[in-house]
XYZ file of C-alpha atoms in Angstrom:
517
model
C 27.082 34.493 -25.953
C 30.974 34.108 -24.913
C 29.537 35.718 -21.015
C 26.825 33.788 -20.960
C 28.211 30.531 -22.081
C 31.189 31.244 -18.872
C 28.426 31.491 -16.484
C 26.727 28.926 -17.416
C 29.702 26.444 -17.266
C 30.130 28.789 -13.994
C 26.354 27.675 -12.710
C 27.104 23.873 -13.539
C 30.060 23.590 -12.152
C 29.728 25.059 -8.895
C 26.338 22.457 -9.517
C 28.953 19.803 -9.316
C 31.672 19.848 -6.726
C 28.115 21.321 -4.744
C 26.243 17.858 -4.992
C 30.446 15.920 -4.577
C 29.825 17.176 -0.983
C 29.427 14.661 1.875
C 25.918 15.659 2.589
C 25.119 15.276 -1.159
C 26.810 12.229 -1.075
C 24.414 10.559 1.658
C 20.942 11.731 -0.485
C 21.858 10.426 -3.317
C 22.716 6.989 -1.997
C 19.740 7.615 0.223
C 17.994 7.272 -2.794
C 19.640 4.186 -3.984
C 18.297 1.983 -0.808
C 14.916 3.597 -1.418
C 14.973 1.769 -5.261
C 16.193 -0.904 -3.650
C 13.587 -0.689 -0.512
C 10.209 -1.128 -3.032
C 12.610 -3.211 -5.341
C 12.693 -5.721 -1.670
C 8.674 -5.297 -0.720
C 8.052 -5.974 -4.750
C 9.911 -9.215 -4.987
C 8.565 -10.410 -1.856
C 4.867 -9.487 -2.724
C 5.711 -11.533 -6.172
C 6.555 -14.402 -3.901
C 3.495 -14.264 -2.142
C 1.209 -14.140 -5.308
C 3.505 -16.646 -7.221
C 2.909 -18.934 -4.430
C -0.880 -18.990 -5.131
C -0.708 -19.044 -8.120
C 1.691 -22.378 -8.199
C -0.943 -23.926 -5.985
C -3.172 -23.279 -8.654
C -1.877 -25.781 -11.015
C -1.052 -28.137 -8.128
C -4.439 -28.330 -8.060
C -5.346 -28.449 -11.030
C -2.550 -31.773 -11.317
C -4.426 -33.454 -9.192
C -7.333 -33.535 -10.944
C -9.167 -30.350 -10.226
C -10.416 -28.329 -12.904
C -12.013 -25.905 -11.128
C -8.892 -24.808 -9.054
C -10.201 -20.547 -10.304
C -13.188 -21.079 -7.797
C -12.420 -23.257 -5.197
C -9.349 -25.309 -3.607
C -11.272 -27.751 -3.178
C -13.546 -29.149 -5.341
C -15.757 -31.012 -3.160
C -17.225 -27.889 -2.382
C -18.693 -27.305 -5.664
C -21.629 -30.218 -4.076
C -24.601 -29.033 -4.080
C -24.899 -29.752 -0.730
C -22.548 -27.742 0.451
C -23.309 -24.531 -2.144
C -26.604 -23.739 -0.174
C -25.313 -23.218 2.668
C -22.936 -21.184 1.515
C -24.287 -16.987 3.374
C -26.122 -14.394 2.184
C -23.722 -11.219 0.537
C -25.191 -7.974 -1.404
C -22.889 -6.121 -3.664
C -23.442 -3.384 -3.039
C -22.008 -1.061 -5.834
C -21.866 3.085 -6.015
C -22.339 4.877 -9.822
C -22.059 8.100 -11.014
C -21.045 8.213 -14.354
C -21.151 5.914 -17.508
C -17.793 5.164 -18.754
C -15.137 3.128 -21.067
C -15.217 -0.281 -19.173
C -18.304 -0.099 -17.036
C -19.952 -1.920 -19.162
C -17.616 -5.343 -18.565
C -16.701 -4.995 -15.188
C -20.135 -5.162 -13.792
C -21.072 -7.709 -16.012
C -18.114 -9.676 -15.062
C -19.428 -8.351 -11.313
C -22.951 -9.447 -11.758
C -22.225 -13.495 -13.886
C -19.935 -13.640 -10.670
C -20.100 -18.476 -9.404
C -21.081 -17.611 -5.838
C -22.062 -20.380 -5.066
C -25.769 -19.016 -2.158
C -27.870 -17.055 -1.976
C -26.505 -13.444 -3.686
C -27.861 -9.986 -4.294
C -26.652 -6.456 -6.011
C -27.369 -3.377 -5.474
C -26.384 -0.570 -7.605
C -26.790 2.939 -6.441
C -27.334 6.055 -8.207
C -27.392 9.555 -7.228
C -30.768 9.698 -8.797
C -32.114 8.537 -12.356
C -30.106 11.566 -15.168
C -27.117 9.518 -14.893
C -26.110 7.949 -17.469
C -25.272 4.920 -15.232
C -28.882 4.650 -13.996
C -30.186 3.648 -17.499
C -27.320 1.991 -18.155
C -27.085 -0.534 -15.363
C -30.567 -0.301 -16.022
C -30.414 -2.023 -19.675
C -27.672 -4.651 -18.047
C -29.759 -6.130 -15.610
C -33.384 -6.910 -17.299
C -30.899 -8.852 -19.684
C -29.812 -11.007 -16.728
C -33.188 -10.606 -15.123
C -33.675 -14.557 -15.201
C -30.668 -15.020 -13.358
C -29.529 -12.204 -11.231
C -31.943 -10.456 -8.213
C -30.026 -7.203 -8.663
C -32.457 -3.691 -9.075
C -30.783 -0.055 -8.784
C -31.553 2.086 -5.779
C -31.510 5.924 -6.179
C -30.013 7.661 -2.806
C -30.713 11.254 -3.764
C -28.613 13.623 -2.843
C -25.797 14.181 0.297
C -25.623 16.430 3.155
C -23.227 15.034 5.656
C -20.640 12.286 4.305
C -18.969 12.529 -0.160
C -21.774 11.210 -2.554
C -20.668 7.853 -2.586
C -20.387 7.372 1.191
C -24.265 7.820 0.972
C -24.492 5.835 -1.707
C -22.952 2.716 0.693
C -25.629 3.110 3.421
C -28.486 3.581 1.383
C -27.827 0.096 -0.622
C -27.258 -1.872 3.429
C -30.093 0.535 4.608
C -31.772 -1.908 1.287
C -30.531 -4.714 1.697
C -32.062 -8.165 2.324
C -32.766 -8.701 5.917
C -30.780 -12.648 5.650
C -28.125 -11.238 4.220
C -24.699 -11.983 6.359
C -21.920 -10.252 3.892
C -22.263 -6.805 2.499
C -19.800 -6.691 -0.847
C -18.749 -3.517 -1.814
C -17.383 -2.832 -4.460
C -16.834 0.724 -7.282
C -18.024 1.013 -10.743
C -14.242 0.083 -11.625
C -13.319 -3.374 -10.185
C -13.391 -6.670 -12.864
C -14.285 -9.167 -10.864
C -12.893 -12.873 -11.450
C -15.502 -16.040 -11.382
C -14.799 -17.037 -8.352
C -13.819 -13.738 -6.506
C -16.023 -13.468 -4.010
C -16.979 -17.163 -2.977
C -12.863 -16.772 -1.430
C -13.632 -13.799 0.326
C -16.727 -15.263 1.698
C -14.481 -18.701 2.937
C -11.889 -16.528 3.925
C -14.707 -14.743 6.613
C -16.676 -18.106 7.304
C -13.235 -19.247 8.074
C -12.252 -16.711 10.494
C -15.061 -15.186 12.258
C -12.768 -12.200 13.401
C -12.152 -10.777 9.641
C -13.169 -7.211 10.222
C -12.491 -6.347 6.673
C -11.439 -8.047 4.046
C -10.706 -5.890 0.921
C -8.210 -6.416 -2.346
C -5.840 -4.515 -4.701
C -5.987 -3.594 -8.578
C -3.533 -4.373 -10.736
C -3.484 -1.087 -13.598
C -3.527 -1.639 -17.221
C -2.521 1.482 -18.406
C -3.563 2.651 -21.890
C -0.510 4.335 -23.354
C -0.731 8.016 -21.385
C 1.701 9.020 -19.274
C -1.071 10.084 -17.349
C -2.735 6.526 -17.180
C 1.495 5.415 -16.417
C 1.663 7.143 -13.199
C -1.685 6.157 -11.363
C -0.667 3.104 -12.233
C 2.880 3.907 -10.659
C 0.953 5.767 -7.654
C -0.826 1.932 -6.644
C 2.613 -0.436 -7.350
C 4.114 0.167 -3.601
C 0.488 0.559 -2.164
C 0.350 -3.057 -3.351
C 3.186 -4.650 -0.848
C 0.135 -4.365 1.386
C -1.905 -6.325 0.266
C -0.025 -9.503 -1.111
C 0.526 -10.107 2.581
C -1.866 -13.387 1.926
C -2.973 -12.008 5.339
C -3.470 -9.412 7.461
C -2.556 -6.156 6.889
C -3.794 -2.674 7.691
C -4.170 -1.577 4.429
C -7.214 -1.202 3.232
C -8.545 -0.288 -0.439
C -12.112 1.221 -0.679
C -12.424 -0.816 -3.985
C -12.701 -4.393 -2.979
C -14.390 -4.236 1.069
C -16.556 -7.281 1.878
C -17.873 -6.575 6.220
C -20.138 -8.670 8.366
C -24.098 -7.079 7.288
C -24.554 -6.927 11.602
C -21.996 -3.815 12.455
C -23.953 -1.908 9.845
C -27.248 -2.838 11.305
C -26.165 -2.787 15.256
C -23.345 0.212 14.006
C -20.790 -1.907 15.857
C -17.449 0.334 16.480
C -19.380 3.792 14.860
C -18.960 1.906 11.349
C -22.189 3.686 10.397
C -22.091 6.769 12.407
C -18.307 7.149 11.496
C -18.716 7.276 7.703
C -22.841 9.428 7.729
C -20.802 12.382 10.068
C -19.109 13.604 8.047
C -16.970 10.931 5.885
C -15.477 11.671 2.533
C -12.580 8.067 2.155
C -14.718 5.436 3.250
C -11.329 3.131 3.206
C -9.487 5.954 4.794
C -12.600 6.070 7.624
C -12.706 1.332 8.689
C -8.833 1.393 8.365
C -8.637 4.023 11.447
C -11.888 2.467 12.915
C -10.488 -1.143 12.739
C -7.201 0.316 14.127
C -8.049 2.713 17.224
C -11.200 -1.231 17.998
C -7.934 -4.018 16.695
C -9.894 -5.130 14.406
C -8.769 -7.780 11.854
C -8.079 -6.213 7.787
C -7.092 -9.533 5.897
C -6.344 -9.371 2.213
C -6.268 -12.715 0.445
C -3.565 -14.311 -2.189
C -6.377 -14.386 -4.723
C -7.862 -11.031 -4.513
C -6.878 -8.655 -7.980
C -8.408 -7.322 -10.243
C -7.685 -5.863 -13.336
C -8.008 -2.787 -13.516
C -8.305 -0.985 -16.864
C -7.811 2.769 -17.253
C -9.157 4.899 -19.687
C -7.987 5.240 -23.474
C -8.086 9.077 -22.901
C -6.891 9.492 -19.478
C -5.139 12.841 -19.786
C -2.841 14.245 -17.207
C -5.749 17.332 -15.483
C -6.954 14.056 -14.562
C -4.679 12.309 -13.669
C -3.273 15.058 -11.527
C -6.777 14.939 -9.958
C -6.771 11.906 -8.963
C -3.856 12.682 -7.418
C -4.956 15.702 -5.161
C -7.563 13.522 -4.178
C -5.586 11.239 -2.743
C -2.932 13.647 -1.091
C -6.966 14.930 0.617
C -8.006 11.990 2.347
C -5.121 13.153 4.851
C -6.785 15.505 5.393
C -9.877 13.504 6.728
C -9.420 10.900 9.945
C -11.694 10.511 12.800
C -10.201 11.431 16.200
C -6.898 12.902 17.523
C -4.411 8.991 17.053
C -5.718 8.719 13.565
C -4.359 12.890 12.784
C -1.040 11.824 14.416
C -1.010 8.578 12.122
C -2.311 10.846 9.131
C 0.152 13.203 9.583
C 3.685 10.852 10.184
C 2.038 9.461 6.728
C 2.152 12.930 4.775
C 5.610 13.833 6.189
C 7.490 10.056 5.355
C 5.408 10.135 1.470
C 5.979 13.599 1.595
C 10.051 12.487 2.463
C 10.429 10.336 0.970
C 9.160 11.112 -2.707
C 10.756 13.765 -3.338
C 14.720 11.795 -1.258
C 13.759 10.183 -4.654
C 13.639 11.935 -7.091
C 16.454 14.517 -5.744
C 19.665 11.724 -6.348
C 17.964 11.218 -10.075
C 18.307 15.541 -10.276
C 21.570 15.429 -9.084
C 22.508 12.769 -11.052
C 21.564 14.638 -14.092
C 24.235 17.029 -12.788
C 26.742 14.464 -12.773
C 26.294 13.829 -16.714
C 26.133 17.353 -17.885
C 29.417 17.909 -15.747
C 30.906 15.332 -17.729
C 30.122 15.683 -21.341
C 30.895 19.694 -20.722
C 34.139 18.463 -19.046
C 36.025 18.856 -22.266
C 35.308 21.486 -23.387
C 35.655 24.344 -20.391
C 38.115 24.273 -17.938
C 36.360 25.064 -14.835
C 33.756 22.549 -15.903
C 37.367 20.361 -15.826
C 38.628 21.112 -12.824
C 35.152 20.223 -10.694
C 34.497 16.965 -13.100
C 38.195 16.169 -11.551
C 37.348 16.171 -7.631
C 34.443 15.084 -7.834
C 32.488 10.818 -7.871
C 29.373 12.126 -9.806
C 29.514 9.168 -12.122
C 30.716 6.968 -9.868
C 26.683 7.852 -8.172
C 25.114 7.505 -11.628
C 26.449 4.488 -12.306
C 24.942 2.853 -8.934
C 21.706 4.486 -9.270
C 21.709 3.252 -12.816
C 22.163 -0.352 -11.064
C 19.407 -0.006 -8.342
C 17.065 1.979 -10.755
C 17.266 -0.762 -12.842
C 16.914 -3.300 -10.122
C 14.324 -1.907 -8.711
C 12.493 -1.858 -12.274
C 12.807 -4.858 -13.178
C 11.628 -6.641 -9.522
C 8.344 -3.933 -10.451
C 8.266 -6.008 -13.943
C 7.989 -9.165 -11.620
C 5.071 -8.564 -9.951
C 2.860 -7.571 -12.851
C 3.671 -9.932 -14.550
C 3.196 -12.320 -11.285
C -0.687 -10.802 -11.143
C -1.138 -10.035 -14.924
C -0.404 -14.084 -14.769
C -2.762 -14.767 -11.712
C -5.585 -12.667 -13.082
C -5.030 -14.244 -16.150
C -5.427 -17.989 -14.063
C -8.281 -16.681 -12.010
C -10.849 -15.813 -15.060
C -9.844 -18.240 -17.748
C -12.834 -17.115 -19.935
C -12.458 -13.572 -19.376
C -10.434 -11.378 -21.844
C -6.765 -11.981 -21.330
C -4.415 -9.781 -19.940
C -0.858 -9.289 -21.307
C 2.402 -7.267 -20.136
C 3.416 -6.705 -24.022
C 1.175 -3.852 -23.601
C 3.161 -1.537 -21.113
C 6.148 1.138 -21.984
C 8.447 1.059 -19.737
C 10.260 4.187 -21.040
C 7.074 4.975 -20.128
C 7.200 3.788 -16.892
C 10.373 5.517 -15.530
C 9.026 8.525 -16.734
C 6.190 8.004 -13.768
C 8.143 7.133 -11.722
C 9.763 10.439 -11.827
C 6.560 12.468 -12.234
C 4.525 11.403 -9.311
C 7.243 11.647 -6.511
C 7.685 14.450 -7.509
C 4.473 16.256 -7.597
C 3.083 13.937 -5.070
C 4.900 16.697 -2.187
C 3.311 19.516 -3.359
C -0.345 18.288 -4.293
C -0.083 16.930 0.088
C 0.722 20.549 0.110
C -1.584 22.070 -1.787
C -4.323 19.389 -0.293
C -3.525 20.460 3.507
C -3.979 24.387 2.945
C -6.763 24.086 1.100
C -9.020 21.589 2.093
C -11.050 21.607 -0.166
C -11.717 19.119 -2.906
C -13.084 19.193 -6.644
C -14.498 15.417 -7.258
C -17.041 14.334 -10.096
C -18.194 18.016 -10.064
C -18.587 17.975 -6.270
C -16.965 20.468 -4.343
C -16.387 18.773 -0.915
C -15.083 20.971 2.153
C -12.701 19.585 5.644
C -13.471 21.550 8.680
C -11.296 19.399 11.663
C -10.829 16.615 9.335
C -15.095 15.828 8.218
C -16.791 17.643 6.003
C -18.369 20.896 6.131
C -19.752 22.503 3.419
C -20.870 20.278 0.006
C -21.276 22.547 -3.428
C -22.191 21.008 -6.249
C -21.546 22.534 -10.026
C -22.959 22.246 -13.185
C -21.614 21.354 -16.849
C -19.731 18.120 -18.239
C -17.660 17.418 -15.790
C -15.126 13.650 -15.485
C -14.252 11.252 -12.607
C -12.299 8.692 -11.131
C -9.611 6.788 -13.028
C -12.397 5.962 -15.630
C -12.349 8.762 -17.187
C -16.466 8.617 -17.520
C -18.536 11.414 -19.269
C -20.787 13.418 -16.304
C -23.969 14.742 -18.031
C -26.111 17.095 -16.991
C -29.691 16.529 -16.206
C -31.440 13.946 -19.294
C -35.109 15.015 -20.202
C -36.924 15.059 -22.523
C -36.344 18.280 -25.032
C -40.127 18.859 -25.999
C -38.704 20.425 -29.524
C -37.103 17.109 -30.258
C -38.689 13.503 -31.174
C -39.263 10.896 -29.124
C -37.227 8.346 -31.736
C -34.819 10.490 -31.942
C -34.202 11.541 -28.218
C -34.292 7.444 -27.822
C -31.286 6.485 -29.616
C -29.145 9.530 -29.335
C -29.624 8.166 -25.530
C -28.697 5.021 -27.122
C -25.565 5.674 -28.625
C -24.541 6.988 -24.732
C -23.970 4.851 -23.361
C -24.335 1.923 -25.577
C -20.764 2.137 -27.088
C -18.026 0.344 -27.949
C -15.921 -0.584 -24.895
C -12.147 -1.091 -25.970
C -12.263 -4.290 -23.329
C -15.308 -5.745 -24.493
C -15.490 -9.042 -25.638
């Protein structure tokens, strides 16, 4: 026992000395710099969002009680509304999960005054989403132009892209703008109007986008997803031009698809895996403008039973998109993102591992001569203190941006369910920061060497950056962040009563939703 203790002390002392070298100190200082850069980015993003909040309050004081819909109350006049361009909202669906019903309600009850149609696109009628959204449409049929489209199976691209392109083919001939939404997006009443206004104001805009504000459900997996998205949120809080694109909300010119401008249709259809990465690459290649208005931030409640394994599968999907590309330049940019993200992720985590060694050395020093000698010759606790201060600044900045975005979301949806900062566990946020950054390079390298991914029960294989093979698996699967069950083929069992079958069908999709009102 004494020999094992002495060996452990020797290892701890050696680690302490190694982590006090010039190179190790540089790594630890680099980690502190990464914390401060993140804090600065989130602070800048919060200023942009805060400016929007102050503008809305100013408009309200000036008599515009509908500032959450538009800046100028005169825009609500019928003469203005009837001239608004037609918009087609296309939403690819798969499965039916905890928050889908409430999300769909916020989309179809938009207060956009122009002609508006909703196209819900499913793979087949066997998908639970087909029955759920059909029932929802029937409830609003007198005030809604909407239909469900069965797209069939994809063969040359991802199922999501296939559904989107089928929706484009079916949209109204007079549609000027097409808005692609994910089924986990919770819109504000004025979102479609705000996006359309920006498109009308600046015809040079190629894509209008936004970004979600994750509402963790309490599990570590949900906090890891929240942490993963937060650094990306900086790129969407520009109040205008951005290089980032989120596939959950993309408004584009309908004619770009009708005429296949810049190869948007062929680029997606012919081996496309990720809609947003493909379109962002096309925008960069042709120097087209991507814009993100400051009001385009959306509450995104995560599933209450979102497990760590589902988070890992989501992370695998996010790293896998860097393996898809449409051109040599796009491939080089993805390699640069791959390398930079992996380097920064582990560059962020290593200082905390070193700090743990320094703390253990300080605690053990009074009881071991060899450890005390290593402790006395190191500056470990000073580095730990510096990292603690930088981490605290980073978390406060993340907390502040989250608070501002929550406030903005509540103002943009005054009649909707209120979002609260009280539900966030900041201890779990810190753990999630370490876990997510540690796992990202592992996921990235696995995606690079496997060149395949299982997503929503479908396995995609890439070759030269494009989908080359698609395999569909049977059985119950989970899909994306909603944690939705994907039920197998639904047929009426001949040996059971029709009433019993219908009651079970309704029970499967008409379940209470955590965030419903």
